[in-house]
Amino acid sequence: MRISAHTVCTAIRDDIVGGVLPPGARLAEEQLAQRYGVSRVPVREALRTLESEGFVVSRRHAGACVAELGDREAADLLDIRALLEPLGAARAAQRRTEAHLKVLRGLVRLGRQRAGQGQESDLRSLGDWFNETVAQATCSPGLTALLVQLRRKISWLYTGEPVSRAVVLWQERGALVDAIARGDAERARALAAAQLERATPARRQFHAVTVRSPKPAVNTVRGQT
């Protein structure tokens, strides 16, 4: 089975966000193809996609490299998030389906359970899933893509919420889902804005690409044929 460029793109992006491929690292097609167990064709397509997303830059005489974002651009992303995510929450309240609500409620239930039990390992992935589902509930492909890409970049550039806030954070997410379920767009907008207002000051102190310890490399593609 041919490995798609989308699969390779996801694997490379995950390694960039996770710190396995650090800022400034050269991304040679041949080495990446060996790393992920694919040909150079899907790697080349994946790098073009990641460049359009801002994770990769092409340098003259050096080829593709992991992007290096300065403090100013990183701070701008938080400001953009403060404007965009409340809009996304409001649109989700207006347009969500029952399928979206079912997933969101299930995630809140799991998140509260894991946070209450101190199971830190699952909280990041559950939070990512929750935020992507809210984005999908806007039923706007363009807005969904912007919200998801913005979240990925912030996860790359900044450390996440302190574990000590996990219980409160999932309570806040539960309140947001209640507002979305009622179709209360203004309440959803206000809750999303308030959550960001509490979280943003702490995030501004931690530009993650300078302090994060890289995760071990995981070959998510090799072995699929």
PDB file of C-alpha atoms in Angstrom:
ATOM      1  CA  MET A   1       0.000   0.000   0.000  1.00  0.00           C
ATOM      2  CA  ARG A   2       1.353   3.405  -1.001  1.00  0.00           C
ATOM      3  CA  ILE A   3       1.895   5.737   1.943  1.00  0.00           C
ATOM      4  CA  SER A   4       0.096   9.024   1.356  1.00  0.00           C
ATOM      5  CA  ALA A   5       1.740  12.424   1.568  1.00  0.00           C
ATOM      6  CA  HIS A   6      -0.871  13.304   4.215  1.00  0.00           C
ATOM      7  CA  THR A   7       0.374  10.495   6.467  1.00  0.00           C
ATOM      8  CA  VAL A   8       3.994  11.553   5.993  1.00  0.00           C
ATOM      9  CA  CYS A   9       3.055  15.190   6.591  1.00  0.00           C
ATOM     10  CA  THR A  10       1.367  14.262   9.874  1.00  0.00           C
ATOM     11  CA  ALA A  11       4.410  12.266  10.993  1.00  0.00           C
ATOM     12  CA  ILE A  12       6.873  15.068  10.194  1.00  0.00           C
ATOM     13  CA  ARG A  13       4.635  17.703  11.785  1.00  0.00           C
ATOM     14  CA  ASP A  14       4.282  15.602  14.946  1.00  0.00           C
ATOM     15  CA  ASP A  15       8.079  15.302  15.162  1.00  0.00           C
ATOM     16  CA  ILE A  16       8.453  19.056  14.729  1.00  0.00           C
ATOM     17  CA  VAL A  17       5.811  19.877  17.349  1.00  0.00           C
ATOM     18  CA  GLY A  18       7.251  17.260  19.699  1.00  0.00           C
ATOM     19  CA  GLY A  19      10.766  18.674  19.417  1.00  0.00           C
ATOM     20  CA  VAL A  20      12.257  15.625  17.719  1.00  0.00           C
ATOM     21  CA  LEU A  21      13.098  17.833  14.732  1.00  0.00           C
ATOM     22  CA  PRO A  22      14.274  21.101  16.347  1.00  0.00           C
ATOM     23  CA  PRO A  23      14.054  24.604  14.855  1.00  0.00           C
ATOM     24  CA  GLY A  24      16.651  25.112  12.151  1.00  0.00           C
ATOM     25  CA  ALA A  25      17.139  21.384  11.544  1.00  0.00           C
ATOM     26  CA  ARG A  26      17.785  20.525   7.891  1.00  0.00           C
ATOM     27  CA  LEU A  27      15.085  18.361   6.323  1.00  0.00           C
ATOM     28  CA  ALA A  28      16.797  16.339   3.608  1.00  0.00           C
ATOM     29  CA  GLU A  29      14.292  14.394   1.507  1.00  0.00           C
ATOM     30  CA  GLU A  30      16.415  11.254   1.322  1.00  0.00           C
ATOM     31  CA  GLN A  31      17.001  11.119   5.078  1.00  0.00           C
ATOM     32  CA  LEU A  32      13.322  11.748   5.833  1.00  0.00           C
ATOM     33  CA  ALA A  33      12.303   9.048   3.362  1.00  0.00           C
ATOM     34  CA  GLN A  34      14.542   6.565   5.202  1.00  0.00           C
ATOM     35  CA  ARG A  35      13.329   7.773   8.588  1.00  0.00           C
ATOM     36  CA  TYR A  36       9.655   7.211   7.781  1.00  0.00           C
ATOM     37  CA  GLY A  37      10.063   4.240   5.478  1.00  0.00           C
ATOM     38  CA  VAL A  38       8.676   5.852   2.329  1.00  0.00           C
ATOM     39  CA  SER A  39       9.843   7.135  -1.045  1.00  0.00           C
ATOM     40  CA  ARG A  40      10.955  10.718  -1.598  1.00  0.00           C
ATOM     41  CA  VAL A  41       7.769  11.645  -3.481  1.00  0.00           C
ATOM     42  CA  PRO A  42       5.386  11.829  -0.467  1.00  0.00           C
ATOM     43  CA  VAL A  43       8.163  13.492   1.555  1.00  0.00           C
ATOM     44  CA  ARG A  44       8.506  16.217  -1.057  1.00  0.00           C
ATOM     45  CA  GLU A  45       4.739  16.794  -1.089  1.00  0.00           C
ATOM     46  CA  ALA A  46       4.620  16.805   2.718  1.00  0.00           C
ATOM     47  CA  LEU A  47       7.369  19.422   2.951  1.00  0.00           C
ATOM     48  CA  ARG A  48       5.475  21.693   0.562  1.00  0.00           C
ATOM     49  CA  THR A  49       2.382  21.416   2.768  1.00  0.00           C
ATOM     50  CA  LEU A  50       4.352  22.074   5.936  1.00  0.00           C
ATOM     51  CA  GLU A  51       5.978  25.098   4.325  1.00  0.00           C
ATOM     52  CA  SER A  52       2.537  26.520   3.530  1.00  0.00           C
ATOM     53  CA  GLU A  53       1.594  25.968   7.206  1.00  0.00           C
ATOM     54  CA  GLY A  54       4.699  27.765   8.466  1.00  0.00           C
ATOM     55  CA  PHE A  55       6.460  24.787  10.045  1.00  0.00           C
ATOM     56  CA  VAL A  56       9.102  24.531   7.317  1.00  0.00           C
ATOM     57  CA  VAL A  57      11.099  27.098   5.345  1.00  0.00           C
ATOM     58  CA  SER A  58      13.150  26.662   2.178  1.00  0.00           C
ATOM     59  CA  ARG A  59      16.581  28.258   2.301  1.00  0.00           C
ATOM     60  CA  ARG A  60      18.744  28.981  -0.676  1.00  0.00           C
ATOM     61  CA  HIS A  61      21.643  26.546  -0.898  1.00  0.00           C
ATOM     62  CA  ALA A  62      20.394  24.739   2.242  1.00  0.00           C
ATOM     63  CA  GLY A  63      17.057  23.267   1.162  1.00  0.00           C
ATOM     64  CA  ALA A  64      14.164  22.728   3.554  1.00  0.00           C
ATOM     65  CA  CYS A  65      14.638  23.381   7.277  1.00  0.00           C
ATOM     66  CA  VAL A  66      12.399  23.476  10.332  1.00  0.00           C
ATOM     67  CA  ALA A  67      11.180  27.060  10.764  1.00  0.00           C
ATOM     68  CA  GLU A  68      12.548  29.271  13.526  1.00  0.00           C
ATOM     69  CA  LEU A  69       9.930  31.677  14.839  1.00  0.00           C
ATOM     70  CA  GLY A  70      11.015  34.656  16.913  1.00  0.00           C
ATOM     71  CA  ASP A  71       9.408  35.887  20.113  1.00  0.00           C
ATOM     72  CA  ARG A  72       7.408  38.555  18.304  1.00  0.00           C
ATOM     73  CA  GLU A  73       5.788  36.140  15.869  1.00  0.00           C
ATOM     74  CA  ALA A  74       5.151  33.647  18.671  1.00  0.00           C
ATOM     75  CA  ALA A  75       3.427  36.353  20.721  1.00  0.00           C
ATOM     76  CA  ASP A  76       1.355  37.378  17.698  1.00  0.00           C
ATOM     77  CA  LEU A  77      -0.021  33.847  17.479  1.00  0.00           C
ATOM     78  CA  LEU A  78      -1.413  34.155  21.016  1.00  0.00           C
ATOM     79  CA  ASP A  79      -3.091  37.434  20.069  1.00  0.00           C
ATOM     80  CA  ILE A  80      -4.588  35.853  16.949  1.00  0.00           C
ATOM     81  CA  ARG A  81      -5.814  32.953  19.045  1.00  0.00           C
ATOM     82  CA  ALA A  82      -7.534  35.365  21.459  1.00  0.00           C
ATOM     83  CA  LEU A  83      -9.511  36.760  18.525  1.00  0.00           C
ATOM     84  CA  LEU A  84     -10.190  33.569  16.594  1.00  0.00           C
ATOM     85  CA  GLU A  85     -11.058  30.914  19.181  1.00  0.00           C
ATOM     86  CA  PRO A  86     -13.983  32.834  20.766  1.00  0.00           C
ATOM     87  CA  LEU A  87     -15.383  33.254  17.244  1.00  0.00           C
ATOM     88  CA  GLY A  88     -14.978  29.519  16.689  1.00  0.00           C
ATOM     89  CA  ALA A  89     -16.818  28.732  19.929  1.00  0.00           C
ATOM     90  CA  ALA A  90     -19.691  31.024  18.926  1.00  0.00           C
ATOM     91  CA  ARG A  91     -19.962  29.451  15.490  1.00  0.00           C
ATOM     92  CA  ALA A  92     -19.888  25.974  17.032  1.00  0.00           C
ATOM     93  CA  ALA A  93     -22.854  26.936  19.243  1.00  0.00           C
ATOM     94  CA  GLN A  94     -24.760  28.043  16.157  1.00  0.00           C
ATOM     95  CA  ARG A  95     -23.891  25.162  13.836  1.00  0.00           C
ATOM     96  CA  ARG A  96     -22.923  22.058  15.833  1.00  0.00           C
ATOM     97  CA  THR A  97     -24.541  18.711  15.130  1.00  0.00           C
ATOM     98  CA  GLU A  98     -25.625  16.064  17.604  1.00  0.00           C
ATOM     99  CA  ALA A  99     -22.606  14.023  16.530  1.00  0.00           C
ATOM    100  CA  HIS A 100     -20.296  16.868  17.541  1.00  0.00           C
ATOM    101  CA  LEU A 101     -22.043  17.156  20.926  1.00  0.00           C
ATOM    102  CA  LYS A 102     -21.747  13.434  21.547  1.00  0.00           C
ATOM    103  CA  VAL A 103     -17.989  13.525  20.974  1.00  0.00           C
ATOM    104  CA  LEU A 104     -17.501  16.688  23.029  1.00  0.00           C
ATOM    105  CA  ARG A 105     -19.465  15.347  25.987  1.00  0.00           C
ATOM    106  CA  GLY A 106     -17.546  12.083  25.867  1.00  0.00           C
ATOM    107  CA  LEU A 107     -14.234  13.938  25.829  1.00  0.00           C
ATOM    108  CA  VAL A 108     -15.249  16.118  28.773  1.00  0.00           C
ATOM    109  CA  ARG A 109     -16.247  13.019  30.714  1.00  0.00           C
ATOM    110  CA  LEU A 110     -12.908  11.343  29.977  1.00  0.00           C
ATOM    111  CA  GLY A 111     -10.940  14.526  30.624  1.00  0.00           C
ATOM    112  CA  ARG A 112     -12.544  15.062  34.020  1.00  0.00           C
ATOM    113  CA  GLN A 113     -11.910  11.441  34.941  1.00  0.00           C
ATOM    114  CA  ARG A 114      -8.255  11.474  33.871  1.00  0.00           C
ATOM    115  CA  ALA A 115      -7.611  14.858  35.499  1.00  0.00           C
ATOM    116  CA  GLY A 116      -9.231  13.726  38.749  1.00  0.00           C
ATOM    117  CA  GLN A 117      -7.082  10.604  38.791  1.00  0.00           C
ATOM    118  CA  GLY A 118      -3.920  12.538  37.916  1.00  0.00           C
ATOM    119  CA  GLN A 119      -3.398  10.581  34.672  1.00  0.00           C
ATOM    120  CA  GLU A 120      -1.323  13.232  32.941  1.00  0.00           C
ATOM    121  CA  SER A 121      -0.284  11.187  29.910  1.00  0.00           C
ATOM    122  CA  ASP A 122      -3.742  11.244  28.302  1.00  0.00           C
ATOM    123  CA  LEU A 123      -4.660  14.862  28.980  1.00  0.00           C
ATOM    124  CA  ARG A 124      -2.709  16.460  26.135  1.00  0.00           C
ATOM    125  CA  SER A 125      -4.198  14.217  23.455  1.00  0.00           C
ATOM    126  CA  LEU A 126      -7.707  14.550  24.906  1.00  0.00           C
ATOM    127  CA  GLY A 127      -7.347  18.323  24.941  1.00  0.00           C
ATOM    128  CA  ASP A 128      -6.167  18.365  21.322  1.00  0.00           C
ATOM    129  CA  TRP A 129      -9.104  16.155  20.317  1.00  0.00           C
ATOM    130  CA  PHE A 130     -11.531  18.416  22.182  1.00  0.00           C
ATOM    131  CA  ASN A 131     -10.258  21.587  20.528  1.00  0.00           C
ATOM    132  CA  GLU A 132     -10.263  20.047  17.063  1.00  0.00           C
ATOM    133  CA  THR A 133     -13.855  18.855  17.571  1.00  0.00           C
ATOM    134  CA  VAL A 134     -14.957  22.359  18.581  1.00  0.00           C
ATOM    135  CA  ALA A 135     -13.244  23.626  15.425  1.00  0.00           C
ATOM    136  CA  GLN A 136     -15.028  21.023  13.296  1.00  0.00           C
ATOM    137  CA  ALA A 137     -18.350  21.967  14.933  1.00  0.00           C
ATOM    138  CA  THR A 138     -18.109  25.399  13.273  1.00  0.00           C
ATOM    139  CA  CYS A 139     -19.044  23.549  10.062  1.00  0.00           C
ATOM    140  CA  SER A 140     -16.784  25.975   8.197  1.00  0.00           C
ATOM    141  CA  PRO A 141     -13.847  24.251   6.462  1.00  0.00           C
ATOM    142  CA  GLY A 142     -11.875  27.492   6.275  1.00  0.00           C
ATOM    143  CA  LEU A 143     -12.374  28.425   9.927  1.00  0.00           C
ATOM    144  CA  THR A 144     -11.723  24.841  11.026  1.00  0.00           C
ATOM    145  CA  ALA A 145      -8.415  24.763   9.143  1.00  0.00           C
ATOM    146  CA  LEU A 146      -7.328  28.091  10.662  1.00  0.00           C
ATOM    147  CA  LEU A 147      -8.205  27.008  14.206  1.00  0.00           C
ATOM    148  CA  VAL A 148      -6.494  23.624  13.910  1.00  0.00           C
ATOM    149  CA  GLN A 149      -3.340  25.070  12.344  1.00  0.00           C
ATOM    150  CA  LEU A 150      -3.193  27.808  14.987  1.00  0.00           C
ATOM    151  CA  ARG A 151      -3.479  25.263  17.807  1.00  0.00           C
ATOM    152  CA  ARG A 152      -0.729  23.122  16.329  1.00  0.00           C
ATOM    153  CA  LYS A 153       1.639  26.072  16.125  1.00  0.00           C
ATOM    154  CA  ILE A 154       0.915  27.142  19.687  1.00  0.00           C
ATOM    155  CA  SER A 155       1.508  23.580  20.899  1.00  0.00           C
ATOM    156  CA  TRP A 156       4.854  23.732  19.100  1.00  0.00           C
ATOM    157  CA  LEU A 157       5.925  27.130  20.389  1.00  0.00           C
ATOM    158  CA  TYR A 158       4.599  27.109  23.933  1.00  0.00           C
ATOM    159  CA  THR A 159       4.355  24.709  26.821  1.00  0.00           C
ATOM    160  CA  GLY A 160       0.842  23.577  27.663  1.00  0.00           C
ATOM    161  CA  GLU A 161      -1.432  24.279  30.576  1.00  0.00           C
ATOM    162  CA  PRO A 162       0.055  23.469  34.001  1.00  0.00           C
ATOM    163  CA  VAL A 163      -1.059  20.031  35.166  1.00  0.00           C
ATOM    164  CA  SER A 164      -2.270  21.654  38.394  1.00  0.00           C
ATOM    165  CA  ARG A 165      -4.995  23.391  36.352  1.00  0.00           C
ATOM    166  CA  ALA A 166      -6.225  20.242  34.639  1.00  0.00           C
ATOM    167  CA  VAL A 167      -9.310  19.691  36.812  1.00  0.00           C
ATOM    168  CA  VAL A 168     -10.398  23.328  36.488  1.00  0.00           C
ATOM    169  CA  LEU A 169      -9.641  23.340  32.773  1.00  0.00           C
ATOM    170  CA  TRP A 170     -11.930  20.383  32.094  1.00  0.00           C
ATOM    171  CA  GLN A 171     -14.651  22.008  34.197  1.00  0.00           C
ATOM    172  CA  GLU A 172     -14.326  25.058  31.958  1.00  0.00           C
ATOM    173  CA  ARG A 173     -14.529  22.865  28.878  1.00  0.00           C
ATOM    174  CA  GLY A 174     -17.659  21.230  30.280  1.00  0.00           C
ATOM    175  CA  ALA A 175     -19.275  24.653  30.709  1.00  0.00           C
ATOM    176  CA  LEU A 176     -18.325  25.513  27.127  1.00  0.00           C
ATOM    177  CA  VAL A 177     -19.969  22.335  25.838  1.00  0.00           C
ATOM    178  CA  ASP A 178     -23.133  23.183  27.796  1.00  0.00           C
ATOM    179  CA  ALA A 179     -23.261  26.590  26.095  1.00  0.00           C
ATOM    180  CA  ILE A 180     -22.634  25.024  22.678  1.00  0.00           C
ATOM    181  CA  ALA A 181     -25.388  22.472  23.336  1.00  0.00           C
ATOM    182  CA  ARG A 182     -27.873  25.258  24.208  1.00  0.00           C
ATOM    183  CA  GLY A 183     -26.944  27.166  21.075  1.00  0.00           C
ATOM    184  CA  ASP A 184     -25.879  30.125  23.217  1.00  0.00           C
ATOM    185  CA  ALA A 185     -23.297  31.717  20.946  1.00  0.00           C
ATOM    186  CA  GLU A 186     -22.550  34.723  23.147  1.00  0.00           C
ATOM    187  CA  ARG A 187     -22.062  32.566  26.242  1.00  0.00           C
ATOM    188  CA  ALA A 188     -19.766  30.221  24.298  1.00  0.00           C
ATOM    189  CA  ARG A 189     -17.794  33.183  22.996  1.00  0.00           C
ATOM    190  CA  ALA A 190     -17.441  34.662  26.513  1.00  0.00           C
ATOM    191  CA  LEU A 191     -16.360  31.347  28.066  1.00  0.00           C
ATOM    192  CA  ALA A 192     -13.716  30.741  25.383  1.00  0.00           C
ATOM    193  CA  ALA A 193     -12.397  34.287  25.785  1.00  0.00           C
ATOM    194  CA  ALA A 194     -12.251  33.983  29.592  1.00  0.00           C
ATOM    195  CA  GLN A 195     -10.365  30.686  29.410  1.00  0.00           C
ATOM    196  CA  LEU A 196      -7.800  32.201  27.062  1.00  0.00           C
ATOM    197  CA  GLU A 197      -7.459  35.285  29.253  1.00  0.00           C
ATOM    198  CA  ARG A 198      -6.497  33.052  32.178  1.00  0.00           C
ATOM    199  CA  ALA A 199      -4.143  30.830  30.181  1.00  0.00           C
ATOM    200  CA  THR A 200      -2.317  33.340  27.959  1.00  0.00           C
ATOM    201  CA  PRO A 201      -0.195  35.168  30.585  1.00  0.00           C
ATOM    202  CA  ALA A 202       1.338  31.872  31.753  1.00  0.00           C
ATOM    203  CA  ARG A 203       1.991  30.762  28.178  1.00  0.00           C
ATOM    204  CA  ARG A 204       3.807  33.992  27.345  1.00  0.00           C
ATOM    205  CA  GLN A 205       6.470  33.049  29.881  1.00  0.00           C
ATOM    206  CA  PHE A 206       7.350  29.794  28.125  1.00  0.00           C
ATOM    207  CA  HIS A 207       8.470  29.871  24.529  1.00  0.00           C
ATOM    208  CA  ALA A 208       8.564  26.095  24.308  1.00  0.00           C
ATOM    209  CA  VAL A 209      11.015  25.693  21.429  1.00  0.00           C
ATOM    210  CA  THR A 210      13.741  27.032  23.712  1.00  0.00           C
ATOM    211  CA  VAL A 211      12.946  24.960  26.796  1.00  0.00           C
ATOM    212  CA  ARG A 212      11.189  21.778  25.710  1.00  0.00           C
ATOM    213  CA  SER A 213      13.038  18.483  26.012  1.00  0.00           C
ATOM    214  CA  PRO A 214      12.605  16.615  22.727  1.00  0.00           C
ATOM    215  CA  LYS A 215      10.492  13.499  22.720  1.00  0.00           C
ATOM    216  CA  PRO A 216      12.117  10.322  21.421  1.00  0.00           C
ATOM    217  CA  ALA A 217      11.674   9.766  17.721  1.00  0.00           C
ATOM    218  CA  VAL A 218       8.804   7.493  16.796  1.00  0.00           C
ATOM    219  CA  ASN A 219       8.562   6.040  13.316  1.00  0.00           C
ATOM    220  CA  THR A 220       4.825   6.222  12.669  1.00  0.00           C
ATOM    221  CA  VAL A 221       5.045   5.133   9.042  1.00  0.00           C
ATOM    222  CA  ARG A 222       7.675   2.411   8.768  1.00  0.00           C
ATOM    223  CA  GLY A 223       6.325  -1.086   8.334  1.00  0.00           C
ATOM    224  CA  GLN A 224       3.270  -0.016   6.333  1.00  0.00           C
ATOM    225  CA  THR A 225       3.471  -1.164   2.764  1.00  0.00           C
TER     226      THR A 225
END
